[in-house]
Amino acid sequence: MVKIKAGSFESLNLLKPVYKAIKGRGFNLPTPIQRKSIPHILEGRDVVACSKTGSGKTGAFVIPLIHKLEKHSNIVGTRALIIAPSRELALQISSVVKAFTKYTDILHAVIVGGHGFEGQFESIASNPDIIIATPGRLMQLLVINNFDFRMKQNFL
């Protein structure tokens, strides 16, 4: 019998595709912020956390999010919305989401200002499970285009 080390990613009982993506990125142990946050998020609790740059904060909320979503939904629309204060942070979060969804069929879209609407509408029309957005572009989407997170979108 293999003994699982307390505080390891293995001890979190994550879905195999999520765990495989974590290991594929070369991570063996959760960072302190991940070790403290992930179990609470998996239990459905709200978490407010603060930690320095490069400490793994994005992974601390993206890993349990992907675990909870489990797989792509063809029936419902967006199931998770991540709002970032800047385009650069939204793109950074997107790269982490992409890395940790590598072995799943979960889809995500990035909606940010400074990029053309057309490509962003196409990504929304793919019925993403996760949308990562900046506030200004999200408001444009909600107000101008009557976007509804509960259903598949048809902008094309």
Short mmCIF file of N, CA and C in Angstrom, two decimals:
data_model
loop_
_atom_site.label_atom_id
_atom_site.label_comp_id
_atom_site.label_asym_id
_atom_site.label_seq_id
_atom_site.Cartn_x
_atom_site.Cartn_y
_atom_site.Cartn_z
N MET A 1 0.84 -1.18 0.00
CA MET A 1 0.00 0.00 0.00
C MET A 1 0.88 1.25 0.00
N VAL A 2 0.56 2.18 -0.88
CA VAL A 2 1.31 3.42 -0.99
C VAL A 2 0.79 4.40 0.06
N LYS A 3 1.70 4.95 0.83
CA LYS A 3 1.32 5.91 1.86
C LYS A 3 1.29 7.31 1.24
N ILE A 4 0.19 8.01 1.43
CA ILE A 4 0.02 9.36 0.90
C ILE A 4 0.46 10.36 1.96
N LYS A 5 1.36 11.23 1.56
CA LYS A 5 1.89 12.23 2.49
C LYS A 5 0.85 13.30 2.78
N ALA A 6 0.60 13.57 4.05
CA ALA A 6 -0.33 14.62 4.44
C ALA A 6 0.15 15.96 3.88
N GLY A 7 -0.78 16.75 3.38
CA GLY A 7 -0.44 18.05 2.82
C GLY A 7 0.03 18.01 1.38
N SER A 8 0.05 16.82 0.77
CA SER A 8 0.47 16.69 -0.63
C SER A 8 -0.73 16.87 -1.55
N PHE A 9 -0.49 17.03 -2.85
CA PHE A 9 -1.59 17.09 -3.80
C PHE A 9 -2.38 15.79 -3.78
N GLU A 10 -1.70 14.67 -3.58
CA GLU A 10 -2.38 13.37 -3.52
C GLU A 10 -3.41 13.35 -2.39
N SER A 11 -3.10 13.98 -1.27
CA SER A 11 -4.00 13.95 -0.11
C SER A 11 -5.28 14.75 -0.35
N LEU A 12 -5.32 15.56 -1.41
CA LEU A 12 -6.50 16.38 -1.71
C LEU A 12 -7.58 15.60 -2.46
N ASN A 13 -7.25 14.39 -2.90
CA ASN A 13 -8.20 13.54 -3.64
C ASN A 13 -8.78 14.24 -4.86
N LEU A 14 -7.92 14.86 -5.64
CA LEU A 14 -8.35 15.55 -6.84
C LEU A 14 -8.66 14.55 -7.95
N LEU A 15 -9.47 14.97 -8.92
CA LEU A 15 -9.74 14.13 -10.07
C LEU A 15 -8.44 13.82 -10.79
N LYS A 16 -8.36 12.64 -11.38
CA LYS A 16 -7.12 12.21 -12.05
C LYS A 16 -6.64 13.19 -13.11
N PRO A 17 -7.50 13.73 -13.99
CA PRO A 17 -7.01 14.68 -15.00
C PRO A 17 -6.41 15.95 -14.38
N VAL A 18 -6.98 16.40 -13.28
CA VAL A 18 -6.46 17.60 -12.60
C VAL A 18 -5.10 17.28 -11.98
N TYR A 19 -5.04 16.16 -11.29
CA TYR A 19 -3.78 15.74 -10.66
C TYR A 19 -2.69 15.53 -11.73
N LYS A 20 -3.06 14.92 -12.85
CA LYS A 20 -2.10 14.68 -13.94
C LYS A 20 -1.55 16.00 -14.49
N ALA A 21 -2.41 17.01 -14.62
CA ALA A 21 -1.97 18.32 -15.10
C ALA A 21 -1.03 18.98 -14.10
N ILE A 22 -1.33 18.83 -12.82
CA ILE A 22 -0.47 19.40 -11.78
C ILE A 22 0.91 18.75 -11.84
N LYS A 23 0.93 17.43 -11.90
CA LYS A 23 2.21 16.70 -11.95
C LYS A 23 2.95 17.02 -13.26
N GLY A 24 2.19 17.17 -14.34
CA GLY A 24 2.79 17.51 -15.64
C GLY A 24 3.48 18.85 -15.64
N ARG A 25 3.02 19.74 -14.78
CA ARG A 25 3.66 21.06 -14.65
C ARG A 25 4.87 21.00 -13.72
N GLY A 26 5.11 19.82 -13.13
CA GLY A 26 6.28 19.66 -12.27
C GLY A 26 6.05 20.01 -10.82
N PHE A 27 4.79 20.18 -10.43
CA PHE A 27 4.48 20.51 -9.04
C PHE A 27 4.31 19.24 -8.23
N ASN A 28 5.01 19.13 -7.13
CA ASN A 28 4.91 17.96 -6.27
C ASN A 28 4.14 18.23 -4.99
N LEU A 29 4.34 19.41 -4.43
CA LEU A 29 3.66 19.78 -3.20
C LEU A 29 2.95 21.11 -3.38
N PRO A 30 1.77 21.26 -2.79
CA PRO A 30 1.10 22.56 -2.87
C PRO A 30 1.91 23.62 -2.12
N THR A 31 1.81 24.84 -2.59
CA THR A 31 2.44 25.95 -1.87
C THR A 31 1.63 26.18 -0.60
N PRO A 32 2.15 26.94 0.35
CA PRO A 32 1.38 27.19 1.59
C PRO A 32 -0.02 27.75 1.34
N ILE A 33 -0.16 28.71 0.41
CA ILE A 33 -1.48 29.28 0.14
C ILE A 33 -2.41 28.22 -0.45
N GLN A 34 -1.88 27.34 -1.29
CA GLN A 34 -2.69 26.27 -1.87
C GLN A 34 -3.07 25.24 -0.81
N ARG A 35 -2.14 24.89 0.04
CA ARG A 35 -2.38 23.89 1.08
C ARG A 35 -3.47 24.36 2.05
N LYS A 36 -3.49 25.68 2.31
CA LYS A 36 -4.49 26.23 3.24
C LYS A 36 -5.84 26.48 2.57
N SER A 37 -5.84 26.85 1.29
CA SER A 37 -7.07 27.26 0.61
C SER A 37 -7.83 26.12 -0.06
N ILE A 38 -7.14 25.27 -0.77
CA ILE A 38 -7.81 24.26 -1.60
C ILE A 38 -8.78 23.39 -0.81
N PRO A 39 -8.42 22.84 0.35
CA PRO A 39 -9.39 22.00 1.07
C PRO A 39 -10.68 22.75 1.42
N HIS A 40 -10.57 24.02 1.81
CA HIS A 40 -11.76 24.80 2.16
C HIS A 40 -12.63 25.06 0.93
N ILE A 41 -12.00 25.36 -0.20
CA ILE A 41 -12.75 25.60 -1.44
C ILE A 41 -13.44 24.32 -1.89
N LEU A 42 -12.75 23.19 -1.78
CA LEU A 42 -13.35 21.91 -2.16
C LEU A 42 -14.56 21.58 -1.30
N GLU A 43 -14.56 22.07 -0.06
CA GLU A 43 -15.70 21.86 0.84
C GLU A 43 -16.84 22.84 0.58
N GLY A 44 -16.62 23.77 -0.36
CA GLY A 44 -17.66 24.73 -0.71
C GLY A 44 -17.65 25.99 0.13
N ARG A 45 -16.61 26.19 0.89
CA ARG A 45 -16.52 27.39 1.72
C ARG A 45 -15.96 28.56 0.92
N ASP A 46 -16.30 29.76 1.34
CA ASP A 46 -15.71 30.97 0.76
C ASP A 46 -14.33 31.16 1.39
N VAL A 47 -13.40 31.64 0.59
CA VAL A 47 -12.04 31.87 1.07
C VAL A 47 -11.58 33.25 0.62
N VAL A 48 -11.05 34.00 1.54
CA VAL A 48 -10.37 35.26 1.23
C VAL A 48 -8.93 35.03 1.63
N ALA A 49 -8.03 35.16 0.67
CA ALA A 49 -6.62 34.85 0.94
C ALA A 49 -5.72 35.94 0.38
N CYS A 50 -4.61 36.13 1.03
CA CYS A 50 -3.64 37.13 0.61
C CYS A 50 -2.26 36.49 0.69
N SER A 51 -1.48 36.67 -0.35
CA SER A 51 -0.14 36.10 -0.38
C SER A 51 0.69 36.86 -1.40
N LYS A 52 1.99 36.75 -1.29
CA LYS A 52 2.86 37.51 -2.18
C LYS A 52 2.83 36.98 -3.61
N THR A 53 3.31 37.80 -4.53
CA THR A 53 3.41 37.44 -5.93
C THR A 53 4.25 36.18 -6.09
N GLY A 54 3.77 35.27 -6.93
CA GLY A 54 4.51 34.05 -7.22
C GLY A 54 4.30 32.94 -6.20
N SER A 55 3.33 33.13 -5.31
CA SER A 55 3.11 32.15 -4.24
C SER A 55 2.12 31.04 -4.61
N GLY A 56 1.51 31.13 -5.79
CA GLY A 56 0.57 30.10 -6.21
C GLY A 56 -0.89 30.42 -5.95
N LYS A 57 -1.21 31.71 -5.81
CA LYS A 57 -2.60 32.10 -5.54
C LYS A 57 -3.54 31.66 -6.65
N THR A 58 -3.15 31.84 -7.90
CA THR A 58 -4.03 31.47 -9.01
C THR A 58 -4.32 29.97 -8.97
N GLY A 59 -3.31 29.17 -8.77
CA GLY A 59 -3.52 27.72 -8.64
C GLY A 59 -4.41 27.38 -7.46
N ALA A 60 -4.35 28.19 -6.41
CA ALA A 60 -5.13 27.94 -5.21
C ALA A 60 -6.63 27.99 -5.48
N PHE A 61 -7.06 28.81 -6.45
CA PHE A 61 -8.50 28.81 -6.76
C PHE A 61 -8.82 28.09 -8.06
N VAL A 62 -7.87 28.02 -8.99
CA VAL A 62 -8.13 27.35 -10.27
C VAL A 62 -8.19 25.83 -10.11
N ILE A 63 -7.31 25.26 -9.32
CA ILE A 63 -7.28 23.80 -9.14
C ILE A 63 -8.62 23.29 -8.59
N PRO A 64 -9.13 23.84 -7.49
CA PRO A 64 -10.43 23.32 -7.01
C PRO A 64 -11.59 23.66 -7.94
N LEU A 65 -11.49 24.79 -8.65
CA LEU A 65 -12.54 25.14 -9.61
C LEU A 65 -12.64 24.07 -10.69
N ILE A 66 -11.52 23.69 -11.27
CA ILE A 66 -11.52 22.68 -12.32
C ILE A 66 -11.99 21.33 -11.76
N HIS A 67 -11.55 21.01 -10.55
CA HIS A 67 -11.99 19.77 -9.92
C HIS A 67 -13.51 19.76 -9.77
N LYS A 68 -14.10 20.88 -9.33
CA LYS A 68 -15.54 20.94 -9.12
C LYS A 68 -16.32 20.92 -10.44
N LEU A 69 -15.81 21.57 -11.47
CA LEU A 69 -16.49 21.56 -12.76
C LEU A 69 -16.45 20.18 -13.41
N GLU A 70 -15.36 19.49 -13.22
CA GLU A 70 -15.13 18.11 -13.65
C GLU A 70 -15.07 17.91 -15.15
N LYS A 71 -16.10 18.30 -15.88
CA LYS A 71 -16.08 18.12 -17.33
C LYS A 71 -16.94 19.20 -18.00
N HIS A 72 -16.78 19.32 -19.31
CA HIS A 72 -17.52 20.32 -20.08
C HIS A 72 -19.01 20.02 -20.05
N SER A 73 -19.82 21.06 -19.98
CA SER A 73 -21.26 20.89 -20.05
C SER A 73 -21.78 21.40 -21.39
N ASN A 74 -22.43 20.53 -22.13
CA ASN A 74 -23.06 20.93 -23.39
C ASN A 74 -24.44 21.53 -23.17
N ILE A 75 -24.96 21.38 -21.97
CA ILE A 75 -26.33 21.79 -21.68
C ILE A 75 -26.40 23.23 -21.20
N VAL A 76 -25.62 23.56 -20.18
CA VAL A 76 -25.68 24.90 -19.61
C VAL A 76 -24.57 25.77 -20.16
N GLY A 77 -24.70 27.05 -19.93
CA GLY A 77 -23.68 27.99 -20.36
C GLY A 77 -22.53 28.05 -19.39
N THR A 78 -22.00 29.23 -19.22
CA THR A 78 -20.86 29.46 -18.35
C THR A 78 -21.18 29.08 -16.91
N ARG A 79 -20.26 28.32 -16.28
CA ARG A 79 -20.48 27.89 -14.90
C ARG A 79 -19.53 28.56 -13.93
N ALA A 80 -18.53 29.28 -14.44
CA ALA A 80 -17.60 29.99 -13.57
C ALA A 80 -17.17 31.29 -14.26
N LEU A 81 -17.13 32.36 -13.49
CA LEU A 81 -16.69 33.66 -13.98
C LEU A 81 -15.56 34.15 -13.10
N ILE A 82 -14.43 34.45 -13.73
CA ILE A 82 -13.28 35.00 -13.02
C ILE A 82 -13.10 36.42 -13.54
N ILE A 83 -13.19 37.39 -12.65
CA ILE A 83 -13.01 38.78 -13.03
C ILE A 83 -11.64 39.24 -12.57
N ALA A 84 -10.86 39.75 -13.50
CA ALA A 84 -9.51 40.23 -13.22
C ALA A 84 -9.46 41.74 -13.48
N PRO A 85 -8.72 42.49 -12.68
CA PRO A 85 -8.70 43.94 -12.83
C PRO A 85 -7.94 44.45 -14.06
N SER A 86 -7.13 43.61 -14.68
CA SER A 86 -6.37 44.07 -15.85
C SER A 86 -6.29 42.97 -16.91
N ARG A 87 -6.08 43.41 -18.14
CA ARG A 87 -5.94 42.47 -19.26
C ARG A 87 -4.78 41.52 -19.01
N GLU A 88 -3.67 42.06 -18.51
CA GLU A 88 -2.48 41.23 -18.28
C GLU A 88 -2.75 40.13 -17.26
N LEU A 89 -3.45 40.45 -16.18
CA LEU A 89 -3.77 39.44 -15.17
C LEU A 89 -4.77 38.43 -15.73
N ALA A 90 -5.74 38.89 -16.51
CA ALA A 90 -6.71 37.97 -17.12
C ALA A 90 -5.99 36.97 -18.03
N LEU A 91 -5.04 37.44 -18.82
CA LEU A 91 -4.30 36.55 -19.70
C LEU A 91 -3.42 35.59 -18.91
N GLN A 92 -2.86 36.07 -17.82
CA GLN A 92 -2.05 35.20 -16.95
C GLN A 92 -2.93 34.10 -16.34
N ILE A 93 -4.09 34.47 -15.84
CA ILE A 93 -5.02 33.48 -15.27
C ILE A 93 -5.43 32.48 -16.35
N SER A 94 -5.67 32.97 -17.55
CA SER A 94 -6.04 32.09 -18.66
C SER A 94 -4.97 31.03 -18.93
N SER A 95 -3.71 31.43 -18.85
CA SER A 95 -2.64 30.45 -19.11
C SER A 95 -2.61 29.38 -18.02
N VAL A 96 -2.93 29.75 -16.78
CA VAL A 96 -2.98 28.76 -15.70
C VAL A 96 -4.18 27.84 -15.90
N VAL A 97 -5.33 28.41 -16.25
CA VAL A 97 -6.52 27.60 -16.52
C VAL A 97 -6.24 26.62 -17.66
N LYS A 98 -5.61 27.12 -18.72
CA LYS A 98 -5.29 26.25 -19.86
C LYS A 98 -4.39 25.10 -19.43
N ALA A 99 -3.39 25.38 -18.61
CA ALA A 99 -2.46 24.34 -18.16
C ALA A 99 -3.17 23.28 -17.31
N PHE A 100 -4.05 23.71 -16.42
CA PHE A 100 -4.69 22.76 -15.50
C PHE A 100 -5.92 22.09 -16.10
N THR A 101 -6.41 22.55 -17.24
CA THR A 101 -7.52 21.85 -17.93
C THR A 101 -7.00 20.98 -19.06
N LYS A 102 -5.71 20.86 -19.17
CA LYS A 102 -5.08 20.14 -20.29
C LYS A 102 -5.66 18.74 -20.52
N TYR A 103 -5.94 18.02 -19.48
CA TYR A 103 -6.42 16.64 -19.61
C TYR A 103 -7.93 16.53 -19.37
N THR A 104 -8.63 17.65 -19.51
CA THR A 104 -10.09 17.65 -19.38
C THR A 104 -10.67 18.21 -20.68
N ASP A 105 -11.98 18.20 -20.78
CA ASP A 105 -12.63 18.83 -21.92
C ASP A 105 -13.27 20.18 -21.53
N ILE A 106 -12.88 20.69 -20.38
CA ILE A 106 -13.39 21.98 -19.91
C ILE A 106 -12.89 23.09 -20.83
N LEU A 107 -13.81 23.97 -21.24
CA LEU A 107 -13.48 25.07 -22.13
C LEU A 107 -13.48 26.39 -21.37
N HIS A 108 -12.61 27.29 -21.80
CA HIS A 108 -12.60 28.62 -21.20
C HIS A 108 -12.44 29.67 -22.28
N ALA A 109 -12.86 30.90 -21.95
CA ALA A 109 -12.74 32.03 -22.87
C ALA A 109 -12.22 33.23 -22.10
N VAL A 110 -11.49 34.08 -22.80
CA VAL A 110 -10.97 35.30 -22.21
C VAL A 110 -11.65 36.48 -22.89
N ILE A 111 -12.22 37.36 -22.08
CA ILE A 111 -12.95 38.52 -22.58
C ILE A 111 -12.28 39.76 -21.98
N VAL A 112 -11.47 40.44 -22.79
CA VAL A 112 -10.72 41.59 -22.30
C VAL A 112 -10.75 42.72 -23.32
N GLY A 113 -10.62 43.93 -22.84
CA GLY A 113 -10.51 45.08 -23.72
C GLY A 113 -9.18 45.07 -24.44
N GLY A 114 -9.10 45.79 -25.53
CA GLY A 114 -7.86 45.86 -26.29
C GLY A 114 -7.71 44.73 -27.28
N HIS A 115 -8.65 43.82 -27.31
CA HIS A 115 -8.68 42.72 -28.27
C HIS A 115 -10.01 42.81 -29.01
N GLY A 116 -10.03 42.38 -30.25
CA GLY A 116 -11.24 42.49 -31.05
C GLY A 116 -12.41 41.69 -30.50
N PHE A 117 -13.61 42.23 -30.68
CA PHE A 117 -14.83 41.55 -30.23
C PHE A 117 -15.06 40.24 -30.97
N GLU A 118 -14.77 40.22 -32.27
CA GLU A 118 -15.13 39.06 -33.10
C GLU A 118 -14.55 37.75 -32.56
N GLY A 119 -13.26 37.73 -32.30
CA GLY A 119 -12.63 36.51 -31.77
C GLY A 119 -13.16 36.14 -30.40
N GLN A 120 -13.47 37.16 -29.60
CA GLN A 120 -14.02 36.89 -28.27
C GLN A 120 -15.44 36.35 -28.37
N PHE A 121 -16.23 36.84 -29.32
CA PHE A 121 -17.57 36.30 -29.51
C PHE A 121 -17.50 34.84 -29.95
N GLU A 122 -16.54 34.54 -30.81
CA GLU A 122 -16.37 33.14 -31.24
C GLU A 122 -16.06 32.24 -30.06
N SER A 123 -15.18 32.70 -29.17
CA SER A 123 -14.84 31.86 -28.02
C SER A 123 -16.02 31.71 -27.06
N ILE A 124 -16.85 32.74 -26.95
CA ILE A 124 -18.06 32.63 -26.11
C ILE A 124 -19.07 31.69 -26.76
N ALA A 125 -19.15 31.73 -28.09
CA ALA A 125 -20.10 30.87 -28.81
C ALA A 125 -19.73 29.39 -28.66
N SER A 126 -18.48 29.10 -28.25
CA SER A 126 -18.07 27.70 -28.05
C SER A 126 -18.62 27.13 -26.75
N ASN A 127 -19.44 27.92 -26.03
CA ASN A 127 -20.05 27.51 -24.76
C ASN A 127 -18.99 27.18 -23.71
N PRO A 128 -18.15 28.18 -23.35
CA PRO A 128 -17.10 27.91 -22.37
C PRO A 128 -17.68 27.68 -20.98
N ASP A 129 -17.03 26.81 -20.24
CA ASP A 129 -17.41 26.55 -18.86
C ASP A 129 -16.93 27.67 -17.95
N ILE A 130 -15.79 28.26 -18.32
CA ILE A 130 -15.16 29.31 -17.53
C ILE A 130 -14.96 30.54 -18.42
N ILE A 131 -15.34 31.70 -17.93
CA ILE A 131 -15.01 32.96 -18.61
C ILE A 131 -14.12 33.76 -17.68
N ILE A 132 -13.03 34.25 -18.24
CA ILE A 132 -12.10 35.12 -17.52
C ILE A 132 -12.24 36.48 -18.20
N ALA A 133 -12.59 37.50 -17.43
CA ALA A 133 -12.92 38.79 -18.03
C ALA A 133 -12.40 39.96 -17.22
N THR A 134 -12.22 41.07 -17.93
CA THR A 134 -11.97 42.33 -17.25
C THR A 134 -13.33 43.02 -17.10
N PRO A 135 -13.48 43.88 -16.07
CA PRO A 135 -14.80 44.47 -15.80
C PRO A 135 -15.40 45.27 -16.95
N GLY A 136 -14.59 46.10 -17.61
CA GLY A 136 -15.11 46.94 -18.69
C GLY A 136 -15.66 46.13 -19.84
N ARG A 137 -14.90 45.16 -20.32
CA ARG A 137 -15.35 44.35 -21.45
C ARG A 137 -16.53 43.46 -21.04
N LEU A 138 -16.53 43.00 -19.81
CA LEU A 138 -17.66 42.19 -19.32
C LEU A 138 -18.94 43.03 -19.33
N MET A 139 -18.85 44.27 -18.88
CA MET A 139 -20.03 45.14 -18.88
C MET A 139 -20.52 45.40 -20.29
N GLN A 140 -19.60 45.58 -21.24
CA GLN A 140 -20.01 45.74 -22.64
C GLN A 140 -20.79 44.52 -23.10
N LEU A 141 -20.30 43.37 -22.76
CA LEU A 141 -20.93 42.12 -23.16
C LEU A 141 -22.32 41.99 -22.54
N LEU A 142 -22.44 42.32 -21.26
CA LEU A 142 -23.71 42.19 -20.56
C LEU A 142 -24.74 43.21 -21.03
N VAL A 143 -24.30 44.46 -21.20
CA VAL A 143 -25.24 45.53 -21.53
C VAL A 143 -25.55 45.58 -23.02
N ILE A 144 -24.53 45.64 -23.84
CA ILE A 144 -24.72 45.82 -25.28
C ILE A 144 -25.26 44.55 -25.94
N ASN A 145 -24.76 43.41 -25.53
CA ASN A 145 -25.12 42.17 -26.22
C ASN A 145 -26.10 41.29 -25.45
N ASN A 146 -26.63 41.79 -24.33
CA ASN A 146 -27.59 41.01 -23.55
C ASN A 146 -27.10 39.59 -23.26
N PHE A 147 -25.86 39.49 -22.89
CA PHE A 147 -25.25 38.19 -22.60
C PHE A 147 -25.94 37.53 -21.41
N ASP A 148 -26.19 36.24 -21.50
CA ASP A 148 -26.82 35.48 -20.42
C ASP A 148 -25.93 34.27 -20.13
N PHE A 149 -25.37 34.23 -18.93
CA PHE A 149 -24.46 33.15 -18.56
C PHE A 149 -25.12 31.79 -18.49
N ARG A 150 -26.44 31.75 -18.38
CA ARG A 150 -27.13 30.47 -18.16
C ARG A 150 -27.31 29.65 -19.42
N MET A 151 -27.08 30.23 -20.58
CA MET A 151 -27.32 29.47 -21.80
C MET A 151 -26.18 29.64 -22.80
N LYS A 152 -26.17 28.74 -23.76
CA LYS A 152 -25.20 28.83 -24.84
C LYS A 152 -25.45 30.13 -25.58
N GLN A 153 -24.37 30.74 -26.07
CA GLN A 153 -24.49 32.00 -26.77
C GLN A 153 -24.41 31.77 -28.28
N ASN A 154 -25.10 32.61 -29.04
CA ASN A 154 -25.07 32.50 -30.48
C ASN A 154 -24.86 33.90 -31.06
N PHE A 155 -23.58 34.27 -31.20
CA PHE A 155 -23.26 35.59 -31.73
C PHE A 155 -22.98 35.56 -33.22
N LEU A 156 -22.79 34.37 -33.75
CA LEU A 156 -22.35 34.27 -35.15
C LEU A 156 -23.49 34.20 -36.12
#
